Coordinates of C-alpha atoms in Angstrom, one line a residue:
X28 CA 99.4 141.3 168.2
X29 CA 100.8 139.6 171.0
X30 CA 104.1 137.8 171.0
X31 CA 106.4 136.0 173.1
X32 CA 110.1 135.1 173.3
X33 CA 112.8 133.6 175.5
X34 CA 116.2 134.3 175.9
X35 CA 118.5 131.6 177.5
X36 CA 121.1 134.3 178.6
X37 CA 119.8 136.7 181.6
X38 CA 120.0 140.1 181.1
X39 CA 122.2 142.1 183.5
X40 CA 120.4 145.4 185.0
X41 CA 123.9 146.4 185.6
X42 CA 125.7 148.7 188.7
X43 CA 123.1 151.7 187.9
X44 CA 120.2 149.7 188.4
X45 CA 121.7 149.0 192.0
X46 CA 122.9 152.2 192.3
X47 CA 119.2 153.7 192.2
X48 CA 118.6 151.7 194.9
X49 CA 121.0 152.6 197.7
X50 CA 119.3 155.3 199.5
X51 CA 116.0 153.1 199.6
X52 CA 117.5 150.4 201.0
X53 CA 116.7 151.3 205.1
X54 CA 112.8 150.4 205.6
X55 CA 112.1 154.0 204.6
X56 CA 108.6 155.6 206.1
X57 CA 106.2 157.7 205.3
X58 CA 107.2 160.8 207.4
X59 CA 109.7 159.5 208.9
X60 CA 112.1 162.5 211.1
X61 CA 115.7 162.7 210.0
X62 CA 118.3 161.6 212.1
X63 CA 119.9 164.9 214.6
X64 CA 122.9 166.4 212.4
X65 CA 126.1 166.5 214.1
X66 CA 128.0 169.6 214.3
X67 CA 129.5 170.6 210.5
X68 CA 133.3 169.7 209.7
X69 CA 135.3 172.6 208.8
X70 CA 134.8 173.7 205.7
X71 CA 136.4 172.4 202.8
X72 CA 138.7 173.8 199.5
X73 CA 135.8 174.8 196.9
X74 CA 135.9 172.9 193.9
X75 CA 136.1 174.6 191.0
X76 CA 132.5 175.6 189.7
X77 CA 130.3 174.0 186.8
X78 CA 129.6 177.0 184.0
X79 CA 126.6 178.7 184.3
X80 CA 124.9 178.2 180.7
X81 CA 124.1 181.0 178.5
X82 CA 121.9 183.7 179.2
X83 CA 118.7 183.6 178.7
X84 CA 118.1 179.8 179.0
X85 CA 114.6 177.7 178.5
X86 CA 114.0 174.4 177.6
X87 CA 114.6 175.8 173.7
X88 CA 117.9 176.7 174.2
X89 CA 118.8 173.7 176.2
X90 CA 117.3 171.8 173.3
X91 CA 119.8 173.5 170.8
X92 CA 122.7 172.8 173.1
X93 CA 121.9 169.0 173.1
X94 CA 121.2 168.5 169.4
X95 CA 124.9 170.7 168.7
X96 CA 126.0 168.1 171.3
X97 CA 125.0 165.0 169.5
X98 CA 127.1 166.2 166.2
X99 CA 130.3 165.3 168.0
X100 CA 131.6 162.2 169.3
X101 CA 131.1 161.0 173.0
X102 CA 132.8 162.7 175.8
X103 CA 133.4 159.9 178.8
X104 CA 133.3 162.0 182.1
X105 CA 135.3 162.2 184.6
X106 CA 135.2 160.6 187.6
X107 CA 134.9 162.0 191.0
X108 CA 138.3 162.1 193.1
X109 CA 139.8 158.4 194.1
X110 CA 139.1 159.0 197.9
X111 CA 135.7 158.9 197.0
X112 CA 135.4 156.1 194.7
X113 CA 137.0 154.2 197.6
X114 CA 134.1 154.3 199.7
X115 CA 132.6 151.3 200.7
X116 CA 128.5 150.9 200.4
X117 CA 128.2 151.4 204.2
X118 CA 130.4 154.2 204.3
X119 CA 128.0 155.9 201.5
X120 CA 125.3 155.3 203.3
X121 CA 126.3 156.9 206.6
X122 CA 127.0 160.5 204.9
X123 CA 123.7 161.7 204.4
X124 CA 122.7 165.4 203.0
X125 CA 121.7 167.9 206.3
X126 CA 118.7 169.0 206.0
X127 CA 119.1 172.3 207.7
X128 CA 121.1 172.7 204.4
X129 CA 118.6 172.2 202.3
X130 CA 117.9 174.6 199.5
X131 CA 114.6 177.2 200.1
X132 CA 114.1 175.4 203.8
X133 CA 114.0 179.7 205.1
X134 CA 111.2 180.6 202.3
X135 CA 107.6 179.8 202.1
X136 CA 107.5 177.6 199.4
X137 CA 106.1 174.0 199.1
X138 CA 109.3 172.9 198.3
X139 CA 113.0 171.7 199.6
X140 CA 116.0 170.2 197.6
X141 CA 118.1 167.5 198.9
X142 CA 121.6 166.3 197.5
X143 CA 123.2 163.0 197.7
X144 CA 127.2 162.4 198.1
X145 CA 128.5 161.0 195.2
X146 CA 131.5 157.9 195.4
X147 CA 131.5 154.0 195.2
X148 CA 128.9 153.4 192.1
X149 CA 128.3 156.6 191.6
X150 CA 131.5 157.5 189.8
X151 CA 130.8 160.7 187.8
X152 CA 129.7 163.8 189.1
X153 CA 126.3 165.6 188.2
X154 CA 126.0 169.5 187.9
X155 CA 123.1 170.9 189.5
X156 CA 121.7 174.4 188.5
X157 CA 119.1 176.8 190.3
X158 CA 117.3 179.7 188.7
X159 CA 114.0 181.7 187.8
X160 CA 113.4 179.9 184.5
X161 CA 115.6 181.7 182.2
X162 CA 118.7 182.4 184.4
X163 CA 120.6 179.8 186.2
X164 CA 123.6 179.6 188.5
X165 CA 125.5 176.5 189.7
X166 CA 124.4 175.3 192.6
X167 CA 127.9 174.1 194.4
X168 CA 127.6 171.6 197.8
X169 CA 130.6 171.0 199.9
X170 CA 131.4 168.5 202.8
X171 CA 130.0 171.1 205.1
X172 CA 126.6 170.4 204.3
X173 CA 126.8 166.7 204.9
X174 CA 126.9 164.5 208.3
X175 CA 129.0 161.4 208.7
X176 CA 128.0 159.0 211.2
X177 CA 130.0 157.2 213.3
X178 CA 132.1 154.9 212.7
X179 CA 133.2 157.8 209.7
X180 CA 136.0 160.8 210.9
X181 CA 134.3 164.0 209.3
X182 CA 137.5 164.9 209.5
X183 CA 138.6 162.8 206.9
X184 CA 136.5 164.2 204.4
X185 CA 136.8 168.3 205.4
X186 CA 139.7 168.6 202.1
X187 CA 137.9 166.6 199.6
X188 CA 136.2 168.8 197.4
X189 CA 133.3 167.7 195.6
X190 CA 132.8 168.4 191.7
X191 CA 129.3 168.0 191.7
X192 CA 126.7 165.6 193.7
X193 CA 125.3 161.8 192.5
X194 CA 121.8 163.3 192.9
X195 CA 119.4 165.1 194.6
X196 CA 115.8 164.7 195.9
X197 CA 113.3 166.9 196.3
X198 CA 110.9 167.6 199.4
X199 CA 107.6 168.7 200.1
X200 CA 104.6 168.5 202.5
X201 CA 102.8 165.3 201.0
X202 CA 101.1 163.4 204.0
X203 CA 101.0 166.5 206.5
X204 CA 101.4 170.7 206.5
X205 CA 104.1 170.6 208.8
X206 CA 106.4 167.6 207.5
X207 CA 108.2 167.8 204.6
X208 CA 108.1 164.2 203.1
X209 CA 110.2 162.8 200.4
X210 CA 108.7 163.4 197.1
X211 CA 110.7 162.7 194.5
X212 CA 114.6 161.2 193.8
X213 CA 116.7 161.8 191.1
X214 CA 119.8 159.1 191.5
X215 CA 122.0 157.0 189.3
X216 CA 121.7 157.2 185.7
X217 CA 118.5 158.3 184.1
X218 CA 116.6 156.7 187.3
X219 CA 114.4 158.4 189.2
X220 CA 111.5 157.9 191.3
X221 CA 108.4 159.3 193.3
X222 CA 105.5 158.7 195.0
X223 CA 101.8 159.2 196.2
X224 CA 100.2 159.9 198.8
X225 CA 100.6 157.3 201.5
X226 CA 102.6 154.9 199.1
X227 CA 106.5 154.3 200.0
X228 CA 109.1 153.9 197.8
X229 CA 109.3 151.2 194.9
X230 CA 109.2 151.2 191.1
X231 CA 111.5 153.6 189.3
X232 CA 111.4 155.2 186.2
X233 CA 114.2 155.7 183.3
X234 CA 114.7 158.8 181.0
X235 CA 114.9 156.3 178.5
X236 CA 116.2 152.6 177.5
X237 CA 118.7 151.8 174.5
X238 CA 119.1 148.1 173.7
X239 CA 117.6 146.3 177.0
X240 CA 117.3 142.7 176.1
X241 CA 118.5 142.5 172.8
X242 CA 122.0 140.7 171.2
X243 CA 123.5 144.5 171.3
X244 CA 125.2 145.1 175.2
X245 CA 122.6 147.5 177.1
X246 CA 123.5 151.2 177.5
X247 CA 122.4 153.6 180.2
X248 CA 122.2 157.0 179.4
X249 CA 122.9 159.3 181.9
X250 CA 121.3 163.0 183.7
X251 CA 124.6 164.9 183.5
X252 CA 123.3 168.3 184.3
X253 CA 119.9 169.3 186.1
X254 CA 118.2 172.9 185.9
X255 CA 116.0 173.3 188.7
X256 CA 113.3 176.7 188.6
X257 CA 113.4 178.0 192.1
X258 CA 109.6 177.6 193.2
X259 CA 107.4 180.7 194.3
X260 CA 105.2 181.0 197.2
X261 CA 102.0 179.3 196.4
X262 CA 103.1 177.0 193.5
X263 CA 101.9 173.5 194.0
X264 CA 104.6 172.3 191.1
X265 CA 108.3 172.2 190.6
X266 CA 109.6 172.5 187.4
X267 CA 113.5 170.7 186.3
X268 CA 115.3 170.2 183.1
X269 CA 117.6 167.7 182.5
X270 CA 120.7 166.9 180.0
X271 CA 121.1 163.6 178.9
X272 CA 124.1 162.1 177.3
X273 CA 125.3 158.5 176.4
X274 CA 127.5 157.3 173.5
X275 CA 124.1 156.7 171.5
X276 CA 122.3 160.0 172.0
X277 CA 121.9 162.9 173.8
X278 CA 118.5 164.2 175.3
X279 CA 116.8 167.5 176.4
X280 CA 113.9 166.4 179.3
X281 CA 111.7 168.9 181.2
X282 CA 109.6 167.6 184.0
X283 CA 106.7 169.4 185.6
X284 CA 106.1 168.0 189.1
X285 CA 102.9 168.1 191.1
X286 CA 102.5 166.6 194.4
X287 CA 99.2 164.9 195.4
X288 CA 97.4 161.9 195.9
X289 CA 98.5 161.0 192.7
X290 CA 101.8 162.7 192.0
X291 CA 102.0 164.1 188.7
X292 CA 104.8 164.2 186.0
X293 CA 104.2 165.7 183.0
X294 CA 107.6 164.8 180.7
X295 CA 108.7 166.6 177.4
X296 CA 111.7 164.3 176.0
X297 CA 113.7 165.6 172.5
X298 CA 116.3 163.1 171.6
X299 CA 119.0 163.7 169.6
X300 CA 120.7 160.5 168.3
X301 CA 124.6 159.7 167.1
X302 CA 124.6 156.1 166.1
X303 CA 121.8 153.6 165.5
X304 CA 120.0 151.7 168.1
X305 CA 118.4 148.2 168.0
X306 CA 115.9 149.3 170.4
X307 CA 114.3 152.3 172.1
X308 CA 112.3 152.2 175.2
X309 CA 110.4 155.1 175.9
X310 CA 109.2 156.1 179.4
X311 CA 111.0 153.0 180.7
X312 CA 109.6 151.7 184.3
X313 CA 111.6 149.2 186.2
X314 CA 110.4 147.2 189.0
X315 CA 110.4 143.9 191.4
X316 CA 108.3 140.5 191.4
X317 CA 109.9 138.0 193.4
X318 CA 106.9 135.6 193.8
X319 CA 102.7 136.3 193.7
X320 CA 99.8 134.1 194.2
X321 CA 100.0 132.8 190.9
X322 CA 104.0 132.4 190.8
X323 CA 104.9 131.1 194.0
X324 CA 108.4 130.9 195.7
X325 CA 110.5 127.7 195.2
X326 CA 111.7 128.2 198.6
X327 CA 110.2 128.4 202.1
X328 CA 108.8 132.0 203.0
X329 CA 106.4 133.4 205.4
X330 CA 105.2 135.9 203.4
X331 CA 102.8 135.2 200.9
X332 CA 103.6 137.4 198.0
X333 CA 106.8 139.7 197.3
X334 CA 106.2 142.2 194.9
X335 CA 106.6 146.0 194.0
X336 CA 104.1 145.4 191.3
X337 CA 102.2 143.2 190.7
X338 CA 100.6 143.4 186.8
X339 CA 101.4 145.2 183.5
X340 CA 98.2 147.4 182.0
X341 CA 97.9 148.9 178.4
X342 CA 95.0 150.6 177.7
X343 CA 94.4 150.5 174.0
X344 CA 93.3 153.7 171.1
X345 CA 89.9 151.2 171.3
X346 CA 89.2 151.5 175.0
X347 CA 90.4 147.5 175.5
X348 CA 92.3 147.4 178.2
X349 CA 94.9 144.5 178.9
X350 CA 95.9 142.8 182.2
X351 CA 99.5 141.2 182.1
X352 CA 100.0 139.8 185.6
X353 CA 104.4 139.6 186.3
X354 CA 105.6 136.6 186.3
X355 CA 109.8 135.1 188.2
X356 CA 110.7 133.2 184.8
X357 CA 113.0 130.6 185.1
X358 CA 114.1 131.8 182.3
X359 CA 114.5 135.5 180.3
X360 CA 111.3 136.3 178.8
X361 CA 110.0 139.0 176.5
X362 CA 106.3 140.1 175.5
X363 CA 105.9 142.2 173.1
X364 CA 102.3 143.9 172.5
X365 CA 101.9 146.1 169.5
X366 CA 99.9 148.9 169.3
X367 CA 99.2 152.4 167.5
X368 CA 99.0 155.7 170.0
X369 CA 98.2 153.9 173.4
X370 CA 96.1 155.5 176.0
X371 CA 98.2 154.1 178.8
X372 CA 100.1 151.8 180.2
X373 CA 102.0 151.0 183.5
X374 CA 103.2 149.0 186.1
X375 CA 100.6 148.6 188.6
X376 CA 100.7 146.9 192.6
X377 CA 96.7 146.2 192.7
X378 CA 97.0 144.1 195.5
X379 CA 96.7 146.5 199.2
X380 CA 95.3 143.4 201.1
X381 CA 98.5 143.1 203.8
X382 CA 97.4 139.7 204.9
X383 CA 99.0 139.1 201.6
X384 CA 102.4 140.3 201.9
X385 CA 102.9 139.9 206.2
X386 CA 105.9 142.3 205.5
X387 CA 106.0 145.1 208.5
X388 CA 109.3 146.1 207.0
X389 CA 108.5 146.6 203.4
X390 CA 105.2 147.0 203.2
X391 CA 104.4 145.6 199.7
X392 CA 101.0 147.1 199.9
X393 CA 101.8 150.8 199.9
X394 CA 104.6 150.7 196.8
X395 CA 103.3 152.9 194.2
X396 CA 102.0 152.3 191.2
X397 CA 102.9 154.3 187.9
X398 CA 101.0 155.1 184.6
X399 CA 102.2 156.1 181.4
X400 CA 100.1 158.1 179.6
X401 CA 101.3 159.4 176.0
X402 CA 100.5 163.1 174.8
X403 CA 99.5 163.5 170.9
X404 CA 100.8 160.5 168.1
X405 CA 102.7 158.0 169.6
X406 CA 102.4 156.1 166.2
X407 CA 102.8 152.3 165.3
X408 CA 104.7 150.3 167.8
X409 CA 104.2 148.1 170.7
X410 CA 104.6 147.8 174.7
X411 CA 107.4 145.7 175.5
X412 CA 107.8 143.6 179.1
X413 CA 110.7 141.9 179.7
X414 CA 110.7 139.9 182.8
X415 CA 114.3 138.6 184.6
X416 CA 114.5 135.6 186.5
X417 CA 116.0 136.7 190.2
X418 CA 116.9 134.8 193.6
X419 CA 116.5 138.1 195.3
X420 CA 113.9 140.7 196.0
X421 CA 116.5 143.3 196.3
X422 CA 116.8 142.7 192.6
X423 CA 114.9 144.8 190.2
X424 CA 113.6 142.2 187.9
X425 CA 110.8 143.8 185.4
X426 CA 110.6 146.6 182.4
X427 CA 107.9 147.5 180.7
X428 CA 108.5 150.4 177.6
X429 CA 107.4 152.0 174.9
X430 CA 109.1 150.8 171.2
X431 CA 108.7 152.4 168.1
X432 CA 108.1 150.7 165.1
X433 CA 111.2 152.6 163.5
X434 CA 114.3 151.9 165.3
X435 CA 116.7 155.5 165.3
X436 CA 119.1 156.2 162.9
X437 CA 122.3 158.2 162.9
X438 CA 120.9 161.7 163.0
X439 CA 117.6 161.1 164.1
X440 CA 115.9 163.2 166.1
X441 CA 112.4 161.8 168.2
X442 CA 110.2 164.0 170.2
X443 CA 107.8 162.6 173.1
X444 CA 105.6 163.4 175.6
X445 CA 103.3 162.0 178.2
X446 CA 101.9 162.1 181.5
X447 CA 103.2 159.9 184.6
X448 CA 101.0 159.2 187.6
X449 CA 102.6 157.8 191.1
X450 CA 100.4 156.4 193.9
X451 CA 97.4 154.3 195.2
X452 CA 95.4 154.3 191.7
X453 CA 92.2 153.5 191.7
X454 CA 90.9 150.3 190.1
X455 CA 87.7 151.6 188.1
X456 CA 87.5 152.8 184.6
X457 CA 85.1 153.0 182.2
X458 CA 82.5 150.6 183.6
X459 CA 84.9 147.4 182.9
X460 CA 85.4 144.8 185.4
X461 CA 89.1 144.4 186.5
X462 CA 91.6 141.2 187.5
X463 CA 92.0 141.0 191.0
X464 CA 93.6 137.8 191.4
X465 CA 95.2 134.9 189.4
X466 CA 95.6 131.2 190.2
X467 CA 97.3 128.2 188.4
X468 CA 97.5 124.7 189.4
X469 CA 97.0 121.0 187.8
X470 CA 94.1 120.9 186.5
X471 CA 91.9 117.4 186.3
X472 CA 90.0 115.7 189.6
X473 CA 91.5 117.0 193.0
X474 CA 90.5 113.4 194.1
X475 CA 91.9 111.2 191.6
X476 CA 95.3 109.9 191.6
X477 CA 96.1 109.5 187.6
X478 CA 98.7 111.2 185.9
X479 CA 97.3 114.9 185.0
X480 CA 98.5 116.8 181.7
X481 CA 96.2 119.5 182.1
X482 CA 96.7 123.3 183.8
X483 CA 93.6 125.3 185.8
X484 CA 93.7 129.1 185.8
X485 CA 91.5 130.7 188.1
X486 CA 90.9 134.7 187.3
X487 CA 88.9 136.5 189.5
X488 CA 87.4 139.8 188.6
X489 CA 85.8 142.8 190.4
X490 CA 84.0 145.8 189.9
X491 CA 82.3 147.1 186.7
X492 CA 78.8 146.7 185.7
X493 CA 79.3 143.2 186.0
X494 CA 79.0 144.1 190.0
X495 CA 75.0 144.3 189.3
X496 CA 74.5 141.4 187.9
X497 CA 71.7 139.0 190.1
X498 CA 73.5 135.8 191.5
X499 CA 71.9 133.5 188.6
X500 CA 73.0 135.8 186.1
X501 CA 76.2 134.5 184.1
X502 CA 78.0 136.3 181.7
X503 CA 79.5 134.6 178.9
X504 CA 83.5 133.7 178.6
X505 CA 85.5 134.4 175.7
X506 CA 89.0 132.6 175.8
X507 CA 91.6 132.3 173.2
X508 CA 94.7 130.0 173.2
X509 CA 97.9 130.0 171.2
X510 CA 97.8 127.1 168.3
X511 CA 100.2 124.8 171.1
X512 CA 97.6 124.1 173.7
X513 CA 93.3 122.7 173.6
X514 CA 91.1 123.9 175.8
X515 CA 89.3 121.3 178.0
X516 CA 86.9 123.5 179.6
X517 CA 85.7 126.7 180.7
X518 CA 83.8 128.1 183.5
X519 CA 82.4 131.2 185.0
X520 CA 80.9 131.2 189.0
X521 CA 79.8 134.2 191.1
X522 CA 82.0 134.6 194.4
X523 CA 81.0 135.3 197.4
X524 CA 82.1 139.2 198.0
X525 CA 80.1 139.7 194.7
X526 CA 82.7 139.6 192.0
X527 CA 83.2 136.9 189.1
X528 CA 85.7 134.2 188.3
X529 CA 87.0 132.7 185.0
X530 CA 87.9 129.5 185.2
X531 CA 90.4 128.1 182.5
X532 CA 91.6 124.1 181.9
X533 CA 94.1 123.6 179.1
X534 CA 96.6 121.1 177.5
X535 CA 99.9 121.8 175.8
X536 CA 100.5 120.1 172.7
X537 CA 104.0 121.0 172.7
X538 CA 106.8 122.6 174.8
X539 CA 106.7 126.1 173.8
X540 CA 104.7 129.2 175.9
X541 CA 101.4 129.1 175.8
X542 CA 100.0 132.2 175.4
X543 CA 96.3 132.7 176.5
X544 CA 93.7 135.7 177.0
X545 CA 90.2 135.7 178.8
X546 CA 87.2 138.1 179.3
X547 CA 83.6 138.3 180.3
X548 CA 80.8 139.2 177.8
X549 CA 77.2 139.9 178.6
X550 CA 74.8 140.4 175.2
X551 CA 77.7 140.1 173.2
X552 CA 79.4 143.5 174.9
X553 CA 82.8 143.1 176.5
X554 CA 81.8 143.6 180.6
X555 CA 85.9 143.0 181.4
X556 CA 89.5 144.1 181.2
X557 CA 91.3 141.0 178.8
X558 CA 93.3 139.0 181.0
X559 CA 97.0 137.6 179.6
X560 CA 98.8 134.7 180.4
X561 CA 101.9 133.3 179.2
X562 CA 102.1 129.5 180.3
X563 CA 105.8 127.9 179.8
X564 CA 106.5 124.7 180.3
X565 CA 108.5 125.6 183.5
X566 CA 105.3 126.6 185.7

């Protein structure tokens, strides 16, 4: 099932969406050297230390703790000291961690940790622990193991202590042996982010959503505490759990975090619940579509396309696998796709041509993509895209999630896992031919001048078996349309680097979305991934 609705109001991402975006917000590169650390400010008063949790402590025990949390009412935490709430955006950005302070930089492990000052959005402090596994002790930062560049007096911040830290990223040698590259960043609510090898910076990922675009105001959990397992010599992963707390729920999360060509996640979430929510979104992404071949700008623009990603993918319990390309609404807009125990999903940039971006800066062709894959019974429910109209591509715009059927309950308690890959994915699976390219326009005669009522899709496809075909070969189309629109005609034509395109002229019959899907058949076997389309009256 495949559904569609709009919303008239927009959906705010709110300050923690913006938040999770300040450190990103420089043209960062692939290895690219830290700035030379001025000399450290005297030290400063210690602030008075987080707990150390009970002895011995696993992901079991931290479990316990946040179900016995979730019996009692909400605690609001407390927010870091005024001075640093008074900090401006630029002055946040110009006190950055020093990395000669960086946790395990004297051993010989694959890995460095990273902290981030916390002030101006980020308000409340987060507790970060270090430990074999079972035992943990706080780890405590001070203004000594920050910079402050110019036009910033360290001295000004040498008798501030600091309660905790916004957030903290971790290192390791992605792109080169002797470089320690940015591999992953945990930063402002339950966002995070990583990447790939040779991708930079763009989606982000959520613990988890509670009542994103629905009538019920949005909350954003938060990662109040982090337990971090000081790596060994020779590991290749990191391993973190993570506390989670909101006025709705409270969460247990482990993460196990490989570094690769495709960096991998693999996520344990328990959640604990103290009131009822309208809507869960599991392994929430977020991400940016500004304007794509098929959606283009209403304003002038050199670039071609601006986008973090470029398509939504769901690959079904059948083996179908659907292609959702994003979409700048004029207006709020929701898809909903049910499903029982996906395969996959994920927000995916498919498009590494640059010629179609022209961006030196941001580099829209290297931003990551990031699949969801779900371990063990996921049950009934669907994948839900919401996409948000924005003026700005420094606006995180799309958020694709997991919904159960059952929304939670007072009491209820939800266990999931799955599998999260960040990087350059490759396009082929399973022998099926895959989108790479959609086009709209008026449809009718290019060289008539009559009024036209019609719209063309064009939908190129690569790959496959499909890629064998001879040149007079042609496979068969199979299009369906939503009962609002008749289909004029359909098409399918070789193109010239080899691959196949789908061509697609419809009428509306009224003013609602059109929703339409498209594939290639050959001997009455399915030889591509289903295209979707939502055509609103707007485009």
């Amino acid at each position: 099932m495949i559904e569609f609705r709009f919303v008239t109001r927009r959906l705010a991402l709110k300050a923690a969406l913006g938040a999770s975006m300040l450190p990103f917000m420089g043209g960062l590169s692939v290895a690219q050297e830290p700035p030379a650390a001025p000399p450290a400010p005297p030290p400063a008063p210690a602030p008075e230390a987080a707990p150390a949790p009970p002895q011995p402590f696993d992901f079991e025990a931290l479990s316990a703790r946040m179900a016995e949390r979730a019996k009692a009412p909400y605690q609001t935490p407390q927010e870091v000291p005024q001075e640093l709430l008074d900090l401006t955006y630029d002055e946040l950005r110009s006190i950055r961690f020093r990395p000669d302070h960086a946790l395990w930089r004297e051993q010989p492990v694959n890995f460095q940790l990273h902290a981030f000052y916390p002030g101006f959005l980020f308000r409340t402090a987060v507790h970060l622990f270090v430990g074999d596994g079972t035992t943990f002790q706080p780890a405590n930062f001070g203004p000594a193991d920050f910079s402050y560049d110019p036009p910033l007096d360290p001295a000004r911040f040498q008798n501030i202590p600091l309660p905790g830290i916004a957030g903290f990223r971790i290192h390791s040698p992605l792109e080169r042996p002797d470089y320690f590259d940015e591999l992953v960043t945990f930063l402002g609510a339950s966002y995070f982010r990583a990447l790939g090898m040779g991708s930079r910076y763009g989606l982000s990922a959520r613990g988890i959503a509670i009542n994103t675009a629905t009538g019920t105001p949005e909350e954003f959990p938060s990662f109040t505490a982090f337990y971090v397992t000081t790596p060994k010599p020779g590991d290749k992963h990191v391993s973190i759990m993570a506390e989670l707390d909101s006025p709705s729920l409270t969460g247990a999360y482990a993460f196990r975090i490989e570094p690769g060509p495709q960096t991998v996640m693999d996520v344990t979430c328990r959640l604990y619940f103290r009131n009822a929510v309208e809507r869960l979104g599991v392994a929430p992404l977020t991400s940016m579509f500004h304007f794509g071949e098929n959606d283009p700008p209403d304003r002038d623009d050199f670039r071609p396309e601006v986008h973090d990603s470029d398509g939504l993918v769901i690959e079904r319990s059948n083996g179908e696998r659907f292609w959702r390309p994003l979409k700048n609404p004029k207006q709020l807009s929701l898809s909903v796709i049910g499903e029982t125990s996906p395969r996959a999903f994920g927000l995916l940039q498919r498009d590494r041509d640059f010629s179609h971006y022209e961006d030196l800066e941001s580099r829209y062709d290297l931003r990551p993509s990031l699949m969801i894959e779900p371990v063990g019974e996921w049950g009934k429910g669907s994948v839900l895209l919401v996409e948000i109209p924005t003026d700005l591509e420094t606006n995180d715009n799309i958020a694709a999630f997991w919904v159960p059927e059952n929304a939670p309950q007072p009491g209820s308690t939800y266990e999931f896992r799955y599998r999260m890959s960040w990087g350059m994915h490759s396009q082929e699976t399973d022998g099926l031919a895959y989108v790479t390219g959609t086009y709209a326009g008026l449809g009718g005669n290019s060289g008539s001048s009559d009024p036209v009522n019609t719209r063309r899709f064009a939908v190129n496809f690569a790959g496959g078996t499909l890629a064998n075909l001879p040149n007079d070969a042609r496979p068969d189309p199979v299009v369906s349309l939503s009962d609002n629109a008749r289909l004029h005609f359909t098409n399918v034509d070789r193109l010239p680097d080899g691959g196949w395109r789908l061509t697609v002229e419809l009428e509306r019959t009224d003013s609602g979305p059109v929703e339409i899907s498209g594939k290639l058949s050959m001997l009455q076997r399915i030889q591509t991934e289903t295209w979707l389309y939502q055509w609103t009256e707007e485009q």
